[in-house]
């Protein structure tokens, strides 16, 4: 296990007892990533692609071997990724372009004990890697996921796919 994995485990254990809401990483306006405990981390290489067709907000369905979830994805121009899925599934991650209409994105989400209710305690996490393609206003992806319990033991692994449609989130 790496030092980052150890930090995540400690964080998840604290959240399990305190009922805290977990956030994987924050990025300040200056682009400095802040990890668990507020420690500054080195920023990833600048891969800004505001003209990439993946930039924007998408809604669709994520398909796993054991379930389907309705989800909302947001890809920001600076490579930051956010996802909200059915239940209390909130994920954060990074994306980068791999071609004119393609991108790779990763995500990390903590799993609450009660997947349909408020996240009072956590029992694990999911990590996923997707390879996406955009054609017009449709995004499709194929990838793999890995589930871990709160102690870092693997609870599942397998294929994951998504199909989403772009939509505008402007308020007026």
Short mmCIF file of C-alpha atoms in Angstrom, two decimals:
data_model
loop_
_atom_site.label_atom_id
_atom_site.label_comp_id
_atom_site.label_asym_id
_atom_site.label_seq_id
_atom_site.Cartn_x
_atom_site.Cartn_y
_atom_site.Cartn_z
CA UNK A 1 0.00 0.00 0.00
CA UNK A 2 1.25 3.50 -0.80
CA UNK A 3 1.32 6.41 1.62
CA UNK A 4 -1.72 7.92 -0.14
CA UNK A 5 -3.65 4.66 0.40
CA UNK A 6 -2.75 4.75 4.10
CA UNK A 7 -3.99 8.35 4.33
CA UNK A 8 -7.28 7.40 2.65
CA UNK A 9 -7.76 4.45 5.02
CA UNK A 10 -7.15 6.67 8.07
CA UNK A 11 -9.55 9.25 6.63
CA UNK A 12 -12.26 6.65 5.96
CA UNK A 13 -11.90 5.20 9.47
CA UNK A 14 -12.25 8.69 11.01
CA UNK A 15 -15.27 9.39 8.80
CA UNK A 16 -16.86 6.09 9.80
CA UNK A 17 -16.81 7.10 13.48
CA UNK A 18 -17.52 10.80 13.12
CA UNK A 19 -20.13 10.78 10.38
CA UNK A 20 -18.11 13.29 8.35
CA UNK A 21 -18.68 13.92 4.69
CA UNK A 22 -15.62 12.90 2.66
CA UNK A 23 -14.15 14.92 -0.12
CA UNK A 24 -11.30 13.32 -2.10
CA UNK A 25 -9.36 16.44 -3.03
CA UNK A 26 -9.97 20.14 -3.49
CA UNK A 27 -8.35 22.42 -6.01
CA UNK A 28 -7.84 26.07 -5.12
CA UNK A 29 -8.23 28.89 -7.60
CA UNK A 30 -4.45 28.91 -8.04
CA UNK A 31 -4.54 25.26 -9.10
CA UNK A 32 -2.85 23.86 -5.99
CA UNK A 33 -4.34 20.49 -5.01
CA UNK A 34 -5.10 20.06 -1.33
CA UNK A 35 -5.23 16.48 -0.09
CA UNK A 36 -6.33 14.84 3.16
CA UNK A 37 -5.27 16.86 6.19
CA UNK A 38 -4.96 20.03 4.09
CA UNK A 39 -1.45 19.21 2.85
CA UNK A 40 -0.57 20.85 -0.47
CA UNK A 41 0.25 18.41 -3.26
CA UNK A 42 2.12 19.00 -6.47
CA UNK A 43 -0.18 20.06 -9.29
CA UNK A 44 -0.45 17.68 -12.22
CA UNK A 45 0.98 18.81 -15.54
CA UNK A 46 -1.14 21.48 -17.23
CA UNK A 47 -3.36 19.57 -19.66
CA UNK A 48 -6.04 22.21 -20.10
CA UNK A 49 -8.22 21.56 -23.08
CA UNK A 50 -11.19 23.92 -22.88
CA UNK A 51 -11.96 23.05 -26.50
CA UNK A 52 -12.17 19.31 -25.78
CA UNK A 53 -15.65 17.98 -26.57
CA UNK A 54 -15.74 16.18 -23.20
CA UNK A 55 -15.81 19.51 -21.28
CA UNK A 56 -19.29 20.11 -19.91
CA UNK A 57 -22.07 18.40 -18.01
CA UNK A 58 -23.57 15.06 -18.94
CA UNK A 59 -26.38 12.90 -17.60
CA UNK A 60 -26.69 9.22 -18.26
CA UNK A 61 -26.45 5.68 -16.95
CA UNK A 62 -23.45 3.88 -15.45
CA UNK A 63 -23.58 0.10 -15.88
CA UNK A 64 -21.77 -2.28 -13.52
CA UNK A 65 -22.12 -6.09 -13.43
CA UNK A 66 -24.39 -5.84 -10.37
CA UNK A 67 -26.34 -2.60 -10.99
CA UNK A 68 -27.19 0.40 -13.15
CA UNK A 69 -27.10 3.95 -11.76
CA UNK A 70 -28.39 7.23 -13.14
CA UNK A 71 -25.49 9.68 -12.97
CA UNK A 72 -24.44 13.26 -13.60
CA UNK A 73 -20.86 13.90 -14.82
CA UNK A 74 -19.04 17.23 -14.97
CA UNK A 75 -15.74 17.59 -16.84
CA UNK A 76 -14.05 20.94 -16.16
CA UNK A 77 -11.48 22.46 -18.57
CA UNK A 78 -8.62 22.11 -16.05
CA UNK A 79 -8.92 18.31 -15.95
CA UNK A 80 -11.08 18.03 -12.82
CA UNK A 81 -13.95 15.50 -12.87
CA UNK A 82 -17.01 15.23 -10.61
CA UNK A 83 -19.80 12.66 -10.58
CA UNK A 84 -23.08 12.36 -8.68
CA UNK A 85 -24.97 9.08 -8.98
CA UNK A 86 -28.18 7.57 -7.68
CA UNK A 87 -28.24 7.28 -3.90
CA UNK A 88 -25.44 9.14 -2.16
CA UNK A 89 -22.69 8.29 -4.63
CA UNK A 90 -20.37 11.27 -5.01
CA UNK A 91 -17.07 10.82 -6.84
CA UNK A 92 -14.14 13.03 -7.72
CA UNK A 93 -11.29 12.50 -10.15
CA UNK A 94 -9.23 13.73 -13.06
CA UNK A 95 -9.56 13.52 -16.82
CA UNK A 96 -7.24 14.16 -19.72
CA UNK A 97 -7.70 14.13 -23.48
CA UNK A 98 -6.28 11.19 -25.37
CA UNK A 99 -7.36 12.32 -28.83
CA UNK A 100 -9.57 14.81 -30.65
CA UNK A 101 -12.81 13.13 -29.42
CA UNK A 102 -11.48 10.84 -26.69
CA UNK A 103 -10.48 11.15 -23.04
CA UNK A 104 -9.48 9.02 -20.09
CA UNK A 105 -10.93 9.72 -16.67
CA UNK A 106 -10.42 8.26 -13.23
CA UNK A 107 -12.62 8.54 -10.19
CA UNK A 108 -12.59 7.83 -6.48
CA UNK A 109 -15.74 7.62 -4.39
CA UNK A 110 -16.37 6.64 -0.80
CA UNK A 111 -19.24 4.28 -0.11
CA UNK A 112 -21.64 5.06 2.72
CA UNK A 113 -22.93 2.16 4.81
CA UNK A 114 -26.48 2.96 3.72
CA UNK A 115 -26.26 3.48 -0.05
CA UNK A 116 -29.71 5.11 -0.21
CA UNK A 117 -29.52 7.41 2.81
CA UNK A 118 -27.35 10.18 4.20
CA UNK A 119 -23.65 9.28 4.46
CA UNK A 120 -23.35 8.98 8.26
CA UNK A 121 -20.72 6.21 8.11
CA UNK A 122 -18.55 4.81 5.36
CA UNK A 123 -17.68 1.19 4.66
CA UNK A 124 -15.37 1.40 1.66
CA UNK A 125 -14.51 3.02 -1.62
CA UNK A 126 -14.60 2.50 -5.36
CA UNK A 127 -11.96 3.44 -7.88
CA UNK A 128 -12.56 3.37 -11.62
CA UNK A 129 -10.75 4.07 -14.88
CA UNK A 130 -12.80 4.98 -17.97
CA UNK A 131 -11.85 5.45 -21.62
CA UNK A 132 -14.46 7.74 -23.18
CA UNK A 133 -15.43 8.84 -26.66
CA UNK A 134 -17.61 11.80 -27.60
CA UNK A 135 -19.74 11.79 -30.75
CA UNK A 136 -21.87 14.93 -30.96
CA UNK A 137 -23.79 15.21 -27.69
CA UNK A 138 -23.24 11.57 -26.68
CA UNK A 139 -20.45 10.31 -24.43
CA UNK A 140 -19.76 6.59 -24.10
CA UNK A 141 -17.11 4.96 -21.97
CA UNK A 142 -15.72 1.54 -21.14
CA UNK A 143 -13.49 0.79 -18.21
CA UNK A 144 -12.83 -1.11 -15.03
CA UNK A 145 -13.77 -0.59 -11.41
CA UNK A 146 -12.30 -1.88 -8.15
CA UNK A 147 -14.14 -1.91 -4.81
CA UNK A 148 -12.30 -1.82 -1.48
CA UNK A 149 -13.59 -2.18 2.07
CA UNK A 150 -12.60 0.24 4.81
CA UNK A 151 -9.47 -1.85 5.56
CA UNK A 152 -8.29 -1.87 1.94
CA UNK A 153 -9.40 -5.42 1.10
CA UNK A 154 -10.75 -5.87 -2.41
CA UNK A 155 -14.53 -6.41 -2.46
CA UNK A 156 -15.07 -6.48 -6.20
CA UNK A 157 -13.55 -5.80 -9.59
CA UNK A 158 -14.98 -5.77 -13.06
CA UNK A 159 -16.11 -3.89 -16.12
CA UNK A 160 -17.94 -0.57 -16.01
CA UNK A 161 -19.50 1.40 -18.85
CA UNK A 162 -21.40 4.65 -19.20
CA UNK A 163 -23.60 6.30 -21.79
CA UNK A 164 -24.49 9.96 -21.29
CA UNK A 165 -26.00 12.94 -23.10
CA UNK A 166 -24.68 16.48 -22.82
CA UNK A 167 -26.97 19.06 -21.28
CA UNK A 168 -26.72 22.70 -20.30
CA UNK A 169 -26.70 23.56 -16.60
CA UNK A 170 -26.98 27.33 -16.96
CA UNK A 171 -29.59 28.69 -14.58
CA UNK A 172 -31.08 31.40 -16.78
#
